[in-house]
XYZ file of C-alpha atoms in Angstrom:
726
model
C 103.276 3.339 -46.452
C 101.821 6.823 -46.192
C 102.705 9.758 -43.995
C 101.501 9.940 -40.418
C 98.029 11.315 -39.668
C 97.031 13.012 -36.423
C 94.110 11.465 -34.568
C 91.396 13.781 -33.287
C 91.267 14.512 -29.543
C 87.802 12.988 -29.139
C 86.465 9.781 -30.615
C 82.837 10.553 -29.833
C 80.992 12.809 -32.306
C 78.723 15.581 -31.126
C 75.056 14.684 -30.698
C 73.156 15.589 -33.840
C 69.429 16.247 -33.431
C 68.771 15.161 -36.979
C 70.678 11.951 -36.383
C 68.798 11.341 -33.121
C 65.454 11.969 -34.831
C 66.408 9.454 -37.491
C 67.364 7.043 -34.712
C 63.855 7.443 -33.280
C 62.324 6.740 -36.683
C 64.506 3.639 -37.015
C 63.081 2.409 -33.724
C 59.502 3.291 -34.617
C 58.265 -0.258 -34.088
C 59.755 -0.308 -30.606
C 58.032 2.988 -29.834
C 54.729 1.801 -31.320
C 54.985 -1.457 -29.376
C 55.562 0.382 -26.106
C 52.691 2.769 -26.749
C 50.432 -0.167 -27.631
C 51.530 -2.053 -24.518
C 50.967 0.948 -22.256
C 47.677 1.699 -24.018
C 46.424 -1.819 -23.343
C 47.570 -1.480 -19.748
C 45.752 1.848 -19.414
C 42.610 0.370 -20.933
C 42.677 -2.551 -18.510
C 43.449 -0.255 -15.588
C 40.618 2.129 -16.420
C 38.234 -0.755 -16.943
C 39.114 -2.382 -13.611
C 38.651 0.730 -11.487
C 35.379 1.171 -9.570
C 32.964 3.617 -11.167
C 32.591 6.779 -9.090
C 29.430 8.804 -9.683
C 28.474 12.311 -8.598
C 25.151 13.608 -7.255
C 24.636 17.374 -6.984
C 22.009 19.787 -5.673
C 21.516 23.537 -5.209
C 20.536 25.354 -1.985
C 19.628 29.019 -1.517
C 20.648 30.841 1.668
C 18.427 33.897 2.198
C 19.720 37.031 3.871
C 16.718 37.572 6.212
C 17.600 38.511 9.797
C 15.244 37.385 12.560
C 16.826 39.171 15.504
C 15.637 42.289 17.319
C 18.422 44.269 15.711
C 17.716 46.160 12.526
C 20.676 48.364 11.756
C 20.752 49.040 8.018
C 23.653 51.156 6.939
C 25.740 50.504 10.028
C 29.356 49.480 9.582
C 29.943 45.719 9.495
C 26.302 44.768 8.812
C 26.847 44.015 5.123
C 29.884 41.852 5.861
C 27.853 39.902 8.419
C 25.217 39.147 5.783
C 27.834 38.132 3.205
C 29.417 35.715 5.671
C 26.066 34.048 6.307
C 26.506 31.715 3.309
C 29.927 30.590 4.495
C 28.487 29.979 7.940
C 25.702 27.832 6.506
C 28.245 25.835 4.490
C 30.173 25.148 7.671
C 27.001 24.051 9.463
C 26.060 21.798 6.555
C 29.395 19.953 6.783
C 29.290 19.663 10.563
C 29.035 16.365 12.427
C 25.664 17.530 13.765
C 24.096 17.411 10.286
C 26.132 14.585 8.768
C 25.770 12.418 11.852
C 21.983 12.553 11.548
C 22.279 11.636 7.854
C 24.559 8.708 8.732
C 21.967 7.416 11.186
C 19.078 7.746 8.764
C 20.911 6.131 5.835
C 22.693 3.415 7.881
C 26.043 4.457 6.480
C 27.900 2.620 9.242
C 27.126 -0.596 7.331
C 29.383 -1.372 4.367
C 28.740 -4.194 1.910
C 31.688 -5.059 -0.352
C 31.139 -7.627 -3.152
C 33.854 -10.225 -3.582
C 35.264 -9.902 -7.097
C 37.302 -12.174 -9.326
C 40.990 -11.300 -8.785
C 42.752 -9.018 -11.261
C 40.055 -8.748 -13.947
C 36.937 -9.003 -11.781
C 36.076 -5.302 -11.784
C 36.930 -5.055 -15.471
C 34.410 -7.769 -16.384
C 31.726 -6.438 -14.023
C 32.078 -2.908 -15.357
C 31.341 -4.276 -18.787
C 28.191 -6.008 -17.625
C 29.458 -9.581 -17.708
C 27.024 -11.783 -15.798
C 28.050 -14.939 -13.984
C 29.473 -17.507 -16.464
C 28.256 -21.051 -16.167
C 31.772 -22.237 -15.295
C 31.930 -19.790 -12.371
C 28.592 -20.513 -10.709
C 30.244 -22.541 -7.974
C 32.688 -19.733 -7.216
C 32.142 -17.059 -4.523
C 32.701 -14.142 -6.886
C 30.002 -11.515 -7.466
C 29.265 -10.516 -11.064
C 27.297 -7.807 -12.817
C 23.685 -7.176 -11.715
C 24.292 -8.978 -8.410
C 23.999 -7.004 -5.170
C 23.076 -7.103 -1.489
C 21.228 -4.275 0.323
C 21.686 -4.502 4.117
C 19.620 -2.034 6.177
C 20.449 -3.242 9.672
C 23.406 -5.043 11.156
C 24.072 -5.222 14.881
C 26.791 -7.123 16.660
C 26.927 -7.903 20.397
C 29.147 -5.886 22.710
C 32.692 -7.145 22.702
C 32.324 -8.947 19.372
C 35.006 -8.652 16.719
C 34.121 -5.582 14.577
C 36.091 -6.980 11.655
C 34.825 -8.363 8.380
C 31.907 -10.762 8.197
C 30.855 -12.763 5.158
C 27.343 -12.739 3.732
C 26.977 -15.838 1.557
C 24.043 -16.180 -0.814
C 22.194 -19.494 -0.890
C 20.043 -18.535 -3.884
C 16.462 -17.246 -4.131
C 17.134 -14.489 -1.583
C 18.446 -16.814 1.118
C 21.727 -16.155 2.876
C 24.041 -17.120 5.716
C 26.157 -14.784 7.865
C 29.601 -16.163 8.612
C 32.605 -15.116 10.625
C 35.468 -17.070 9.201
C 33.935 -20.506 8.653
C 31.507 -20.243 11.570
C 27.860 -19.670 10.617
C 26.339 -17.001 12.884
C 22.833 -16.981 11.461
C 20.801 -17.739 8.355
C 17.790 -15.969 6.924
C 15.800 -14.711 3.970
C 15.888 -11.286 2.336
C 13.129 -8.995 3.619
C 13.097 -10.534 7.108
C 14.878 -9.498 10.293
C 16.859 -12.356 11.821
C 18.785 -12.492 15.078
C 20.748 -14.993 17.093
C 20.978 -15.764 20.781
C 24.458 -14.279 20.836
C 23.081 -10.844 19.995
C 23.612 -10.634 16.234
C 20.784 -8.923 14.364
C 20.573 -8.575 10.585
C 18.057 -7.254 8.096
C 18.849 -7.810 4.426
C 16.395 -5.736 2.435
C 17.269 -7.187 -0.986
C 19.647 -9.876 -2.195
C 20.178 -10.695 -5.860
C 23.066 -13.133 -6.358
C 23.727 -16.694 -7.452
C 24.148 -19.406 -4.856
C 27.607 -19.259 -3.317
C 28.262 -15.556 -4.065
C 29.878 -13.797 -1.121
C 29.748 -10.238 0.157
C 32.045 -8.810 2.817
C 29.997 -7.143 5.555
C 31.608 -4.527 7.766
C 30.214 -2.277 10.488
C 32.252 0.866 11.073
C 31.999 3.338 13.918
C 29.695 6.320 13.615
C 32.646 8.719 13.603
C 34.362 6.792 10.796
C 31.184 6.926 8.719
C 30.851 10.683 9.349
C 34.484 11.272 8.359
C 34.015 9.219 5.185
C 30.886 11.187 4.332
C 32.707 14.483 4.950
C 35.501 13.442 2.586
C 33.008 12.583 -0.175
C 30.839 15.690 0.303
C 31.885 19.015 -1.154
C 30.106 22.362 -1.090
C 30.935 25.779 -2.482
C 29.274 29.044 -3.336
C 27.692 29.010 -6.762
C 27.433 32.022 -9.083
C 25.398 34.038 -6.600
C 26.496 34.982 -3.077
C 23.504 33.214 -1.548
C 23.653 29.972 -3.574
C 25.414 26.814 -2.362
C 26.215 23.918 -4.689
C 26.463 20.502 -3.013
C 28.129 17.437 -4.487
C 28.403 13.903 -3.110
C 30.461 11.187 -4.802
C 30.279 7.413 -4.417
C 29.983 4.082 -6.218
C 26.300 3.376 -5.532
C 24.229 5.787 -7.619
C 20.970 5.229 -5.746
C 22.634 5.540 -2.357
C 24.473 8.793 -2.983
C 21.297 10.385 -4.347
C 19.313 9.277 -1.288
C 22.099 10.330 1.087
C 22.436 13.797 -0.418
C 18.671 14.360 -0.225
C 18.766 13.251 3.416
C 21.617 15.649 4.179
C 19.609 18.531 2.715
C 16.483 17.565 4.649
C 18.431 17.362 7.912
C 20.104 20.684 7.173
C 16.765 22.343 6.390
C 15.140 20.948 9.559
C 17.942 22.106 11.846
C 17.957 25.522 10.148
C 14.239 25.952 10.900
C 14.820 24.749 14.429
C 17.683 27.187 14.853
C 15.606 30.104 13.576
C 12.717 29.138 15.845
C 15.069 28.890 18.823
C 16.237 32.445 18.162
C 12.640 33.668 18.167
C 12.086 31.818 21.464
C 15.009 33.600 23.060
C 13.758 36.978 21.893
C 10.233 36.258 23.191
C 11.705 35.289 26.548
C 13.558 38.589 26.686
C 10.416 40.570 25.773
C 8.256 38.778 28.319
C 10.725 39.770 31.017
C 10.743 43.438 29.998
C 7.043 44.086 29.293
C 5.770 43.712 32.942
C 8.521 45.975 34.194
C 7.784 48.646 31.597
C 4.033 48.255 32.289
C 4.564 48.922 36.000
C 6.687 51.955 35.193
C 3.969 53.239 32.819
C 1.246 52.856 35.446
C 3.343 54.618 38.051
C 4.221 57.505 35.762
C 0.607 58.040 34.690
C -0.575 58.012 38.334
C 2.034 60.581 39.299
C 1.007 62.816 36.365
C -2.698 62.636 37.183
C -2.095 63.363 40.881
C 0.054 66.384 40.134
C -2.538 67.836 37.760
C -5.290 67.300 40.322
C -3.292 69.140 42.926
C -2.473 72.074 40.637
C -5.780 72.464 38.827
C -4.866 70.781 35.534
C -1.716 72.681 34.624
C -1.114 72.540 30.839
C 2.091 72.963 28.832
C 2.622 75.915 26.562
C 3.735 75.453 22.959
C 7.466 75.844 23.627
C 7.425 73.397 26.491
C 5.372 70.945 24.442
C 7.975 71.070 21.676
C 10.825 70.419 24.090
C 8.846 67.564 25.614
C 8.357 65.916 22.227
C 12.069 66.186 21.495
C 12.987 64.802 24.875
C 10.597 61.862 24.453
C 12.082 61.149 21.049
C 15.588 61.077 22.533
C 14.432 58.797 25.305
C 12.796 56.384 22.863
C 15.874 56.280 20.682
C 18.131 55.666 23.662
C 15.834 52.904 24.856
C 15.873 51.278 21.439
C 19.656 51.528 21.362
C 19.813 49.867 24.765
C 17.825 46.884 23.444
C 20.142 46.688 20.486
C 23.190 46.882 22.733
C 21.989 43.944 24.820
C 21.458 41.874 21.678
C 24.834 42.846 20.194
C 26.679 41.913 23.360
C 25.471 38.361 22.866
C 26.877 38.303 19.331
C 29.969 40.505 19.239
C 32.692 41.909 21.465
C 32.782 45.547 22.506
C 35.483 46.248 19.865
C 33.322 45.113 16.951
C 32.611 47.922 14.415
C 28.829 47.417 14.666
C 28.938 47.710 18.459
C 31.194 50.762 18.279
C 28.862 52.470 15.794
C 25.913 51.895 18.134
C 27.826 53.350 21.076
C 28.775 56.413 19.030
C 25.137 57.008 18.159
C 24.124 56.609 21.829
C 26.771 59.095 22.901
C 25.503 61.671 20.405
C 21.914 61.214 21.598
C 23.016 61.625 25.206
C 24.756 64.892 24.320
C 21.602 66.164 22.589
C 19.476 65.052 25.517
C 21.758 66.801 28.027
C 21.582 70.035 26.012
C 17.797 69.819 25.931
C 17.635 69.123 29.670
C 19.805 72.200 30.293
C 17.274 74.308 28.429
C 14.445 72.759 30.438
C 16.147 73.858 33.647
C 15.518 77.458 32.587
C 11.742 76.910 32.582
C 9.527 77.824 35.569
C 9.392 75.219 38.302
C 5.789 74.274 37.613
C 6.492 73.797 33.921
C 9.589 71.707 34.724
C 7.636 69.420 37.014
C 4.705 68.858 34.675
C 7.164 68.324 31.778
C 9.086 65.732 33.801
C 5.953 63.812 34.675
C 4.567 64.082 31.155
C 7.893 62.902 29.770
C 8.016 59.848 32.012
C 4.471 58.881 31.063
C 5.017 59.307 27.328
C 8.383 57.508 27.284
C 7.057 54.522 29.186
C 4.018 54.420 26.946
C 6.159 54.438 23.768
C 8.427 51.719 25.099
C 5.489 49.651 26.266
C 3.757 49.846 22.905
C 7.018 49.031 21.101
C 7.602 45.953 23.235
C 4.038 44.762 22.703
C 4.490 45.114 18.950
C 7.771 43.199 19.055
C 6.189 40.489 21.155
C 3.398 40.048 18.636
C 5.898 40.050 15.786
C 8.030 37.363 17.427
C 4.992 35.204 18.061
C 4.168 35.391 14.371
C 7.790 34.559 13.511
C 7.752 31.633 15.925
C 4.527 30.283 14.464
C 5.564 30.615 10.819
C 9.340 30.018 10.930
C 10.548 28.485 7.645
C 14.266 29.182 8.047
C 16.538 31.085 5.711
C 17.471 28.033 3.610
C 15.552 26.856 0.574
C 16.225 23.777 -1.576
C 16.204 24.813 -5.224
C 17.371 21.547 -6.834
C 17.040 18.134 -5.250
C 19.858 15.613 -5.641
C 20.375 14.239 -9.157
C 23.060 11.700 -10.166
C 24.924 12.571 -13.346
C 24.634 9.830 -16.012
C 28.387 9.401 -16.577
C 30.958 8.478 -13.923
C 33.432 11.146 -12.905
C 36.090 8.501 -12.320
C 37.823 6.801 -13.933
C 38.171 9.158 -16.889
C 38.976 6.490 -19.454
C 39.887 8.976 -22.165
C 42.381 10.744 -19.917
C 43.823 7.489 -18.602
C 44.282 6.223 -22.159
C 45.913 9.484 -23.197
C 48.240 9.443 -20.193
C 49.038 5.762 -20.788
C 49.944 6.382 -24.414
C 52.016 9.381 -23.381
C 53.815 7.334 -20.721
C 54.421 4.604 -23.289
C 55.854 7.186 -25.679
C 58.059 8.673 -22.957
C 59.247 5.234 -21.805
C 60.025 4.168 -25.376
C 61.868 7.404 -26.130
C 63.797 7.028 -22.859
C 64.858 3.493 -23.796
C 65.773 4.587 -27.307
C 67.718 7.527 -25.873
C 69.600 5.240 -23.468
C 70.420 2.914 -26.330
C 71.424 5.924 -28.397
C 73.729 7.228 -25.672
C 75.150 3.780 -25.004
C 75.492 3.008 -28.692
C 79.157 3.404 -29.540
C 79.013 1.966 -33.010
C 80.180 3.849 -36.072
C 77.210 4.801 -38.260
C 78.499 7.604 -40.465
C 81.560 7.662 -42.717
C 82.393 11.087 -41.315
C 83.048 9.446 -37.941
C 85.886 7.484 -39.536
C 87.153 10.553 -41.347
C 87.429 12.360 -38.018
C 90.168 9.851 -37.193
C 92.026 10.654 -40.390
C 90.755 7.589 -42.255
C 89.337 8.246 -45.730
C 86.384 5.983 -46.411
C 87.086 4.085 -49.592
C 83.735 2.312 -49.629
C 80.520 1.874 -47.674
C 79.443 -1.729 -48.165
C 75.717 -2.260 -47.529
C 74.457 -5.210 -45.536
C 73.498 -7.916 -47.999
C 70.037 -9.385 -47.475
C 71.065 -12.366 -49.594
C 74.084 -13.026 -47.366
C 71.933 -12.797 -44.219
C 69.435 -15.241 -45.669
C 72.182 -17.585 -46.767
C 73.872 -17.499 -43.351
C 70.602 -17.749 -41.368
C 68.683 -15.082 -39.409
C 68.206 -14.435 -35.725
C 70.720 -14.838 -32.923
C 71.773 -18.286 -34.060
C 72.294 -16.990 -37.567
C 74.311 -14.087 -36.188
C 76.554 -16.600 -34.425
C 76.873 -18.693 -37.601
C 77.763 -15.597 -39.616
C 80.599 -14.876 -37.229
C 81.730 -18.511 -37.178
C 81.025 -19.764 -40.675
C 79.513 -16.909 -42.642
C 81.954 -17.472 -45.505
C 80.577 -20.807 -46.618
C 80.823 -19.483 -50.198
C 81.428 -16.254 -52.125
C 78.622 -13.725 -52.479
C 80.431 -12.294 -55.518
C 79.869 -15.596 -57.339
C 76.419 -16.418 -55.954
C 74.903 -12.972 -56.426
C 77.177 -10.749 -58.528
C 74.522 -8.002 -58.837
C 74.146 -7.579 -55.070
C 74.628 -4.028 -53.821
C 77.436 -5.207 -51.526
C 79.389 -6.523 -54.513
C 78.744 -3.293 -56.405
C 80.289 -1.433 -53.485
C 83.335 -3.724 -53.585
C 83.739 -2.983 -57.298
C 83.853 0.683 -56.349
C 86.458 -0.193 -53.708
C 88.493 -2.030 -56.363
C 88.623 1.114 -58.513
C 89.621 3.308 -55.556
C 92.358 0.896 -54.485
C 93.778 0.785 -57.995
C 94.763 4.436 -57.770
C 95.604 4.348 -54.061
C 98.073 1.482 -54.411
C 99.986 3.276 -57.179
C 101.655 5.326 -54.434
C 102.714 2.263 -52.422
C 105.919 0.373 -52.964
C 104.376 -3.050 -53.548
C 101.191 -4.821 -54.638
C 100.286 -6.072 -51.172
C 97.020 -5.114 -49.442
C 96.435 -5.749 -45.732
C 92.847 -5.885 -44.524
C 92.266 -5.845 -40.774
C 89.848 -4.645 -38.128
C 89.939 -3.374 -34.568
C 87.980 -6.357 -33.163
C 86.321 -9.521 -34.410
C 82.956 -9.528 -36.171
C 83.635 -6.542 -38.438
C 83.485 -8.665 -41.637
C 87.084 -8.284 -42.820
C 87.229 -11.876 -44.125
C 84.049 -11.251 -46.121
C 85.585 -8.089 -47.583
C 88.903 -9.828 -48.312
C 87.450 -12.865 -50.092
C 84.833 -11.057 -52.142
C 87.167 -8.179 -53.041
C 89.639 -10.740 -54.311
C 86.924 -12.353 -56.428
C 85.854 -8.999 -57.851
C 89.444 -8.110 -58.743
C 89.986 -11.522 -60.348
C 86.862 -11.052 -62.451
C 88.415 -7.806 -63.715
C 91.361 -9.790 -65.140
C 93.850 -9.451 -62.288
C 95.801 -12.368 -60.901
C 94.996 -12.319 -57.199
C 96.189 -14.278 -54.168
C 94.392 -14.224 -50.825
C 96.445 -15.150 -47.754
C 94.653 -16.001 -44.508
C 96.991 -14.291 -42.036
C 94.860 -15.219 -39.029
C 96.460 -18.511 -38.004
C 94.201 -18.656 -34.948
C 90.637 -18.303 -36.260
C 90.941 -17.660 -39.960
C 87.804 -18.195 -42.096
C 89.039 -17.718 -45.656
C 88.994 -21.449 -46.448
C 85.210 -21.525 -45.834
C 84.644 -19.042 -48.674
C 86.406 -21.359 -51.140
C 84.869 -24.603 -49.845
C 88.244 -25.895 -48.627
C 89.968 -26.966 -45.426
C 92.184 -24.980 -43.085
C 95.093 -27.483 -42.954
C 98.327 -27.202 -44.981
C 98.446 -23.462 -45.095
C 100.377 -20.455 -43.857
C 101.469 -22.001 -40.538
C 103.118 -24.960 -42.257
C 104.557 -22.729 -44.978
C 106.280 -20.377 -42.515
C 107.614 -23.245 -40.413
C 109.172 -24.874 -43.508
C 106.974 -27.940 -43.456
C 105.329 -27.100 -46.789
C 106.385 -25.633 -50.104
C 104.715 -22.618 -51.685
C 103.441 -24.617 -54.621
C 101.611 -27.022 -52.341
C 100.234 -24.268 -50.049
C 98.704 -22.265 -52.898
C 95.227 -23.555 -53.762
C 93.048 -22.726 -56.717
C 89.469 -21.528 -56.195
C 87.720 -22.341 -59.426
C 87.702 -18.614 -60.244
C 90.127 -17.784 -63.005
C 93.033 -15.767 -61.672
C 92.141 -16.272 -57.993
C 94.163 -18.441 -55.588
C 94.393 -18.553 -51.801
C 96.543 -19.812 -48.935
C 94.625 -21.146 -45.904
C 95.652 -20.472 -42.323
C 97.043 -23.915 -41.695
C 97.096 -25.801 -38.436
C 96.998 -23.317 -35.526
C 100.539 -23.006 -34.082
C 101.279 -22.475 -30.393
C 103.038 -19.147 -31.007
C 101.699 -17.480 -34.185
C 103.317 -14.086 -33.515
C 106.822 -15.573 -33.168
C 106.261 -17.532 -36.362
C 105.345 -14.339 -38.249
C 108.500 -12.605 -37.027
C 110.736 -15.100 -38.851
C 112.454 -14.250 -42.146
C 110.304 -16.801 -43.915
C 107.396 -14.313 -43.957
C 109.440 -11.737 -45.877
C 110.588 -14.383 -48.320
C 107.012 -15.604 -48.785
C 105.659 -12.123 -49.490
C 108.454 -11.412 -51.941
C 107.749 -14.638 -53.833
C 103.997 -14.200 -54.098
C 104.334 -10.495 -55.020
C 106.349 -11.524 -58.039
C 103.806 -14.130 -59.091
C 100.570 -12.168 -58.592
C 99.330 -8.702 -59.488
C 97.505 -8.293 -56.148
C 98.175 -9.987 -52.812
C 95.419 -9.578 -50.198
C 96.295 -10.535 -46.617
C 93.465 -11.059 -44.107
C 94.908 -10.500 -40.604
C 93.580 -10.936 -37.039
C 92.026 -7.944 -35.231
C 94.573 -5.306 -34.241
C 93.434 -4.886 -30.634
C 93.308 -8.633 -30.000
C 96.826 -9.692 -31.027
C 99.974 -8.169 -32.568
C 99.882 -10.248 -35.782
C 98.469 -7.401 -37.899
C 101.258 -5.047 -36.801
C 103.919 -7.620 -37.657
C 102.493 -8.301 -41.115
C 101.736 -4.623 -41.741
C 105.432 -3.710 -41.560
C 105.882 -5.560 -44.839
C 102.739 -4.375 -46.611
C 102.455 -1.147 -48.585
C 98.692 -0.569 -48.268
C 96.561 -1.235 -45.182
C 92.790 -0.917 -44.848
C 90.688 -1.003 -41.683
C 87.219 -2.584 -41.776
C 84.622 -1.111 -39.349
C 81.182 -2.625 -38.928
C 78.177 -0.307 -39.076
C 76.594 0.217 -35.650
C 78.997 -2.223 -33.951
C 82.551 -0.900 -34.022
C 82.912 1.890 -31.417
C 84.791 5.083 -32.276
C 87.062 4.432 -29.303
C 88.258 1.173 -30.856
C 89.020 2.995 -34.097
C 91.126 5.560 -32.256
C 92.930 2.853 -30.265
C 93.602 0.831 -33.437
C 95.027 3.824 -35.292
C 97.309 4.704 -32.370
C 98.493 1.121 -31.911
C 99.389 0.732 -35.567
C 101.063 4.161 -35.727
C 103.157 3.259 -32.688
C 104.351 0.243 -34.704
C 105.136 2.453 -37.692
C 102.107 1.419 -39.708
C 99.777 4.042 -41.156
C 96.391 3.027 -42.453
C 95.539 4.092 -45.967
C 91.831 4.286 -45.257
C 88.787 2.411 -44.056
C 85.774 0.449 -45.265
C 82.421 0.846 -43.504
C 80.875 -2.617 -43.731
C 77.301 -3.907 -43.236
C 75.789 -0.464 -43.815
C 72.012 -0.485 -43.271
C 69.421 1.909 -44.635
C 68.286 3.909 -41.599
C 66.637 7.260 -41.096
C 69.489 8.253 -38.796
C 71.913 7.973 -41.715
C 69.574 8.928 -44.550
C 70.732 12.512 -44.619
C 74.367 11.386 -45.000
C 76.017 12.265 -48.278
C 77.053 8.612 -48.688
C 74.574 6.473 -50.553
C 74.498 2.971 -51.950
C 70.969 2.850 -53.318
C 71.918 3.323 -56.945
C 71.133 0.352 -59.177
């Protein structure tokens, strides 16, 4: 026995990024498989999605202003012009414009082809025409379509789905459920007595192909068109880019052109209506100003006749000209004020600027009128009459000019919108983006695979590195690689794994394949044990494990064979009287073994069996007793071990797992050297810690450990333990 070792506080090693990266590399085929699976799924998904195309056009919004107001430089005018484009965009997307387009293009009628479930769209998108085996099926294939221009249902009829079934050669039948409503031929309007009316413009489909026909409300069609139509300012402030998306390339191009034509027509109509309103205003004002002009001229002529043609001197003439100018400006401002009140509130900056200008003119006019009051009475009177005549004349002429201008505008109104580019459908669909979907699918596959590998990594409690055993105070005497020859001999797969646990020792690997790397590792273990057992008080070696499946019987039998080949006289005792497997390695039976020997039913000479290997004998487990632990606690075990120790140079005892039963602890009290076998990737660190504590509580201290079934993995490649040397 050796001195007591202290177990570490934690049985779980810290996560090593290098180890985890190696773990990922070890699971590369799982990751590749997931990425391939997700990639195929992404390819099928992208191929089965409907193709969405985009049609775009360009419209120019001009900044011309057709109102009576012309206020360059005034505050707020520039912002009004800049907002004109946004206003036109809002008008373009209004129900007024889109509703007219819906009516012209019959967008309330929807025709949906019936596709083959699951892969129908995928096959159609790749141009697969109707297969001969599917000609009697109602599914629509590539290059088959129905163009319905008119569909009316009677009041109170079910607005749900109707079925348009092709009868071949352009013929069709309209059904609701299984009831035939009407039949007809493409290119002809048909109707029924019930009030159904249908006009199928074109129909190209094999006999039996079905289309779902649906008539939506006008508002629903407008809302759908609004959701598919987008508009935004282009590079310039006065340019608007329009885009309409949809599945039918021809229809979205026609619809977008119709929207632009409707928008242009209503814009011209709106501009013309503004000119009409201004003409109406002018026609109301001109007669009134004309009457005022006639009256003022009559008064002036009468006054001059009465006073012998009184003329104005130069100073008075100058003041008259200034006064007339002020009057004209105030009159013009009054026209502008009336127009602004129809557009803005009194707090608008443009309106406030106009009022400020009017106030300044009124101040100047009042100052001038004060100076006129200092003139002689005759001069004041003739100036007043002359002023009235001139002001009315200026206003009258101005109104006549505006009237003529508005008539020209009304006659030649072209609106402030111009179509620069008509609608054009881009050659490639905007959705689905197959390249992006494939990239995302591969990325999702990678993430899913890494997540699964990470979960397995976190849940994996198996020992993989010798240092994990050393953290529990167990020197690793050997790392025994997993033998490919042993796996092949025992059988692969899950069934083979079960056979390896149950009957993996059907013979000795050391005899069948002495050059195997596993046997080379056991030769190294033999050398290490030679020096380690010099410190013990006997020549007995106990080999155990924390749980079943670690391969302790494989280690025990083959180590014994290796030691016997080196010239030692070796005895292997199967100490597992419950499920011992040692007899399988030597092609013998389990009866007449340790159980009978300990119970006194058998002598030592009869229990010891030869193996055919010089210097190697073994004792089988015997017939399983009812109470193996009590049998091991008898004095006969001590006597047996003393006898065989005197006859053999090395006694190897294969015991049951420590955590399963107490047999190993009972036998270990009488053995000088004990080794623990841990299986690579299977034995958890927690079991190692529990095994060490359980044995130490019984007064047994393990000499070291053997890491069995070591596999070459990237996660352990950087370890300083290697077994690749040949």
